[in-house]
Amino acid sequence: MLGGTFDPVHIGHLRSAVELHEALTLDRVHLVPASKPPLRGEPQVTSQERLALLRLGIGDTPGLVADGRELERDGPSYSVDTLASLREEYGSQARLVMALGHDAFLRLTEWHSPGRLFELAHLVVIDRPDHKSPLSPALAELIAGREVDSPGVLMQRPAGGLLRLTLPTRLALSATAIRQRLAEGLSVRYLLPEAVERRINANSLYRDG
């Protein structure tokens, strides 16, 4: 599972998903747009539009799935509820993984029921080698004894582990910066999949006024 607002989905999101799929030898990666992210501001376009853009971005990429289950729930989009739904779908022995970026990992203790995340899945932190922020005491306590050093060790159990993973391609892309370029009428060519760019232009999304 790779969650986010995907506001809009860009090639950094998609390349990370492909490399997670390869690095962990996963059957599939569910890209899950949040309807109402608890720790972020309101997305700029509707949840259904973001899901449509995500589906266009994924296209026929093997192993990637646009998963709209958080859009079907009322209330905040808690990852623990999404993982519980995936666990029910795939069964108690499936190896479930939730991937998140380093910045989100540093705020993990602020999430809803953070301890239960490890009951339902492994956590994989997409590392930023240039980002060496120390862990808070609460976060260090939460992950104590959970960290492993390889995908092989992680996948020996259905859930409960933590792996830091450096992906081969680290694209310094930001949906915030892309939205700003769109608002200013600047080019976003090669930052978004072509099909996503076409829909954004056709529907005048992310434009000022």
PDB file of C-alpha atoms in Angstrom, residues 62-184:
ATOM      1  CA  PRO A  62       2.092  -4.144 -14.370  1.00  0.00           C
ATOM      2  CA  GLY A  63       1.660  -4.562 -10.625  1.00  0.00           C
ATOM      3  CA  LEU A  64       0.191  -1.124  -9.885  1.00  0.00           C
ATOM      4  CA  VAL A  65      -3.439  -0.741  -8.812  1.00  0.00           C
ATOM      5  CA  ALA A  66      -5.440   2.472  -8.332  1.00  0.00           C
ATOM      6  CA  ASP A  67      -7.407   1.684  -5.178  1.00  0.00           C
ATOM      7  CA  GLY A  68     -10.326   3.960  -4.286  1.00  0.00           C
ATOM      8  CA  ARG A  69     -11.396   2.305  -1.030  1.00  0.00           C
ATOM      9  CA  GLU A  70     -10.640   5.367   1.132  1.00  0.00           C
ATOM     10  CA  LEU A  71     -12.982   7.433  -1.033  1.00  0.00           C
ATOM     11  CA  GLU A  72     -15.834   5.090  -0.147  1.00  0.00           C
ATOM     12  CA  ARG A  73     -15.530   5.678   3.611  1.00  0.00           C
ATOM     13  CA  ASP A  74     -16.926   8.556   5.619  1.00  0.00           C
ATOM     14  CA  GLY A  75     -14.717  10.544   7.960  1.00  0.00           C
ATOM     15  CA  PRO A  76     -10.931  10.935   8.019  1.00  0.00           C
ATOM     16  CA  SER A  77      -8.796   8.626   5.871  1.00  0.00           C
ATOM     17  CA  TYR A  78      -6.976   6.652   8.541  1.00  0.00           C
ATOM     18  CA  SER A  79      -4.314   4.283   7.195  1.00  0.00           C
ATOM     19  CA  VAL A  80      -5.069   1.784   9.942  1.00  0.00           C
ATOM     20  CA  ASP A  81      -8.612   1.365   8.583  1.00  0.00           C
ATOM     21  CA  THR A  82      -7.279   0.872   5.057  1.00  0.00           C
ATOM     22  CA  LEU A  83      -4.800  -1.748   6.237  1.00  0.00           C
ATOM     23  CA  ALA A  84      -7.552  -3.520   8.169  1.00  0.00           C
ATOM     24  CA  SER A  85      -9.614  -3.645   4.978  1.00  0.00           C
ATOM     25  CA  LEU A  86      -6.658  -5.031   2.995  1.00  0.00           C
ATOM     26  CA  ARG A  87      -5.917  -7.585   5.721  1.00  0.00           C
ATOM     27  CA  GLU A  88      -9.519  -8.777   5.616  1.00  0.00           C
ATOM     28  CA  GLU A  89      -9.316  -9.018   1.825  1.00  0.00           C
ATOM     29  CA  TYR A  90      -6.009 -10.903   1.627  1.00  0.00           C
ATOM     30  CA  GLY A  91      -6.156 -13.006   4.812  1.00  0.00           C
ATOM     31  CA  SER A  92      -4.122 -13.340   7.983  1.00  0.00           C
ATOM     32  CA  GLN A  93      -1.013 -14.862   6.391  1.00  0.00           C
ATOM     33  CA  ALA A  94      -0.540 -12.432   3.497  1.00  0.00           C
ATOM     34  CA  ARG A  95       2.511 -10.212   3.735  1.00  0.00           C
ATOM     35  CA  LEU A  96       1.204  -6.664   3.763  1.00  0.00           C
ATOM     36  CA  VAL A  97       3.445  -3.635   3.439  1.00  0.00           C
ATOM     37  CA  MET A  98       2.675   0.037   3.926  1.00  0.00           C
ATOM     38  CA  ALA A  99       5.254   2.339   2.360  1.00  0.00           C
ATOM     39  CA  LEU A 100       5.701   5.925   3.496  1.00  0.00           C
ATOM     40  CA  GLY A 101       8.214   8.701   3.024  1.00  0.00           C
ATOM     41  CA  HIS A 102      10.764   9.747   5.601  1.00  0.00           C
ATOM     42  CA  ASP A 103       8.922  12.959   6.506  1.00  0.00           C
ATOM     43  CA  ALA A 104       5.686  11.061   7.169  1.00  0.00           C
ATOM     44  CA  PHE A 105       7.599   8.458   9.186  1.00  0.00           C
ATOM     45  CA  LEU A 106       8.940  11.159  11.529  1.00  0.00           C
ATOM     46  CA  ARG A 107       5.310  12.054  12.372  1.00  0.00           C
ATOM     47  CA  LEU A 108       4.157   8.452  12.794  1.00  0.00           C
ATOM     48  CA  THR A 109       3.303   8.826  16.478  1.00  0.00           C
ATOM     49  CA  GLU A 110       0.743  11.497  15.495  1.00  0.00           C
ATOM     50  CA  TRP A 111      -1.152   8.996  13.325  1.00  0.00           C
ATOM     51  CA  HIS A 112      -4.356   7.304  14.427  1.00  0.00           C
ATOM     52  CA  SER A 113      -3.510   4.065  16.352  1.00  0.00           C
ATOM     53  CA  PRO A 114       0.138   3.907  15.214  1.00  0.00           C
ATOM     54  CA  GLY A 115       0.867   0.734  17.169  1.00  0.00           C
ATOM     55  CA  ARG A 116      -1.909  -1.131  15.381  1.00  0.00           C
ATOM     56  CA  LEU A 117      -0.280  -0.366  12.021  1.00  0.00           C
ATOM     57  CA  PHE A 118       2.394  -2.919  12.915  1.00  0.00           C
ATOM     58  CA  GLU A 119      -0.233  -5.495  13.869  1.00  0.00           C
ATOM     59  CA  LEU A 120      -1.655  -5.260  10.372  1.00  0.00           C
ATOM     60  CA  ALA A 121       1.385  -4.735   8.134  1.00  0.00           C
ATOM     61  CA  HIS A 122       5.086  -4.108   7.769  1.00  0.00           C
ATOM     62  CA  LEU A 123       6.186  -0.504   7.379  1.00  0.00           C
ATOM     63  CA  VAL A 124       8.728   0.405   4.726  1.00  0.00           C
ATOM     64  CA  VAL A 125      10.262   3.864   5.017  1.00  0.00           C
ATOM     65  CA  ILE A 126      11.487   5.285   1.728  1.00  0.00           C
ATOM     66  CA  ASP A 127      14.706   6.809   2.940  1.00  0.00           C
ATOM     67  CA  ARG A 128      16.216  10.099   1.991  1.00  0.00           C
ATOM     68  CA  PRO A 129      19.973   9.702   2.504  1.00  0.00           C
ATOM     69  CA  ASP A 130      20.368  13.479   2.907  1.00  0.00           C
ATOM     70  CA  HIS A 131      17.746  13.591   5.657  1.00  0.00           C
ATOM     71  CA  LYS A 132      19.173  12.596   9.044  1.00  0.00           C
ATOM     72  CA  SER A 133      16.632  13.998  11.491  1.00  0.00           C
ATOM     73  CA  PRO A 134      16.858  12.270  14.890  1.00  0.00           C
ATOM     74  CA  LEU A 135      13.893  10.220  16.001  1.00  0.00           C
ATOM     75  CA  SER A 136      11.729  11.512  18.810  1.00  0.00           C
ATOM     76  CA  PRO A 137      11.756   9.388  21.982  1.00  0.00           C
ATOM     77  CA  ALA A 138       8.137   8.363  21.311  1.00  0.00           C
ATOM     78  CA  LEU A 139       8.940   7.227  17.767  1.00  0.00           C
ATOM     79  CA  ALA A 140      12.063   5.377  18.895  1.00  0.00           C
ATOM     80  CA  GLU A 141       9.935   3.542  21.471  1.00  0.00           C
ATOM     81  CA  LEU A 142       7.250   2.716  18.883  1.00  0.00           C
ATOM     82  CA  ILE A 143       9.697   1.056  16.483  1.00  0.00           C
ATOM     83  CA  ALA A 144      11.984  -0.546  19.090  1.00  0.00           C
ATOM     84  CA  GLY A 145      12.880  -4.099  18.081  1.00  0.00           C
ATOM     85  CA  ARG A 146      11.025  -3.912  14.773  1.00  0.00           C
ATOM     86  CA  GLU A 147      13.721  -2.819  12.340  1.00  0.00           C
ATOM     87  CA  VAL A 148      15.214  -5.357   9.914  1.00  0.00           C
ATOM     88  CA  ASP A 149      17.967  -4.906   7.352  1.00  0.00           C
ATOM     89  CA  SER A 150      16.667  -6.641   4.228  1.00  0.00           C
ATOM     90  CA  PRO A 151      13.448  -7.358   2.309  1.00  0.00           C
ATOM     91  CA  GLY A 152      14.042 -11.092   2.739  1.00  0.00           C
ATOM     92  CA  VAL A 153      13.985 -10.862   6.523  1.00  0.00           C
ATOM     93  CA  LEU A 154      10.981  -8.525   6.420  1.00  0.00           C
ATOM     94  CA  MET A 155       8.934 -10.955   4.343  1.00  0.00           C
ATOM     95  CA  GLN A 156       9.450 -13.896   6.692  1.00  0.00           C
ATOM     96  CA  ARG A 157       6.367 -12.734   8.629  1.00  0.00           C
ATOM     97  CA  PRO A 158       2.995 -11.281   7.609  1.00  0.00           C
ATOM     98  CA  ALA A 159       3.418  -8.022   9.580  1.00  0.00           C
ATOM     99  CA  GLY A 160       5.251  -6.221  12.361  1.00  0.00           C
ATOM    100  CA  GLY A 161       8.586  -5.233  10.807  1.00  0.00           C
ATOM    101  CA  LEU A 162      10.197  -1.974   9.747  1.00  0.00           C
ATOM    102  CA  LEU A 163      12.561  -1.615   6.803  1.00  0.00           C
ATOM    103  CA  ARG A 164      14.329   1.510   5.591  1.00  0.00           C
ATOM    104  CA  LEU A 165      14.643   1.349   1.829  1.00  0.00           C
ATOM    105  CA  THR A 166      16.612   3.566  -0.516  1.00  0.00           C
ATOM    106  CA  LEU A 167      15.112   3.413  -4.002  1.00  0.00           C
ATOM    107  CA  PRO A 168      17.353   3.556  -7.084  1.00  0.00           C
ATOM    108  CA  THR A 169      15.641   6.656  -8.526  1.00  0.00           C
ATOM    109  CA  ARG A 170      15.032   9.566  -6.181  1.00  0.00           C
ATOM    110  CA  LEU A 171      13.091  12.215  -8.044  1.00  0.00           C
ATOM    111  CA  ALA A 172      12.881  15.536  -6.233  1.00  0.00           C
ATOM    112  CA  LEU A 173       9.311  16.228  -7.308  1.00  0.00           C
ATOM    113  CA  SER A 174       6.583  17.865  -5.285  1.00  0.00           C
ATOM    114  CA  ALA A 175       2.875  17.956  -6.024  1.00  0.00           C
ATOM    115  CA  THR A 176       2.829  21.378  -4.339  1.00  0.00           C
ATOM    116  CA  ALA A 177       5.380  22.719  -6.820  1.00  0.00           C
ATOM    117  CA  ILE A 178       3.499  21.149  -9.737  1.00  0.00           C
ATOM    118  CA  ARG A 179       0.237  22.768  -8.609  1.00  0.00           C
ATOM    119  CA  GLN A 180       2.050  26.094  -8.392  1.00  0.00           C
ATOM    120  CA  ARG A 181       3.378  25.739 -11.937  1.00  0.00           C
ATOM    121  CA  LEU A 182      -0.093  24.884 -13.206  1.00  0.00           C
ATOM    122  CA  ALA A 183      -1.598  27.874 -11.386  1.00  0.00           C
ATOM    123  CA  GLU A 184       0.976  30.135 -13.027  1.00  0.00           C
TER     124      GLU A 184
END
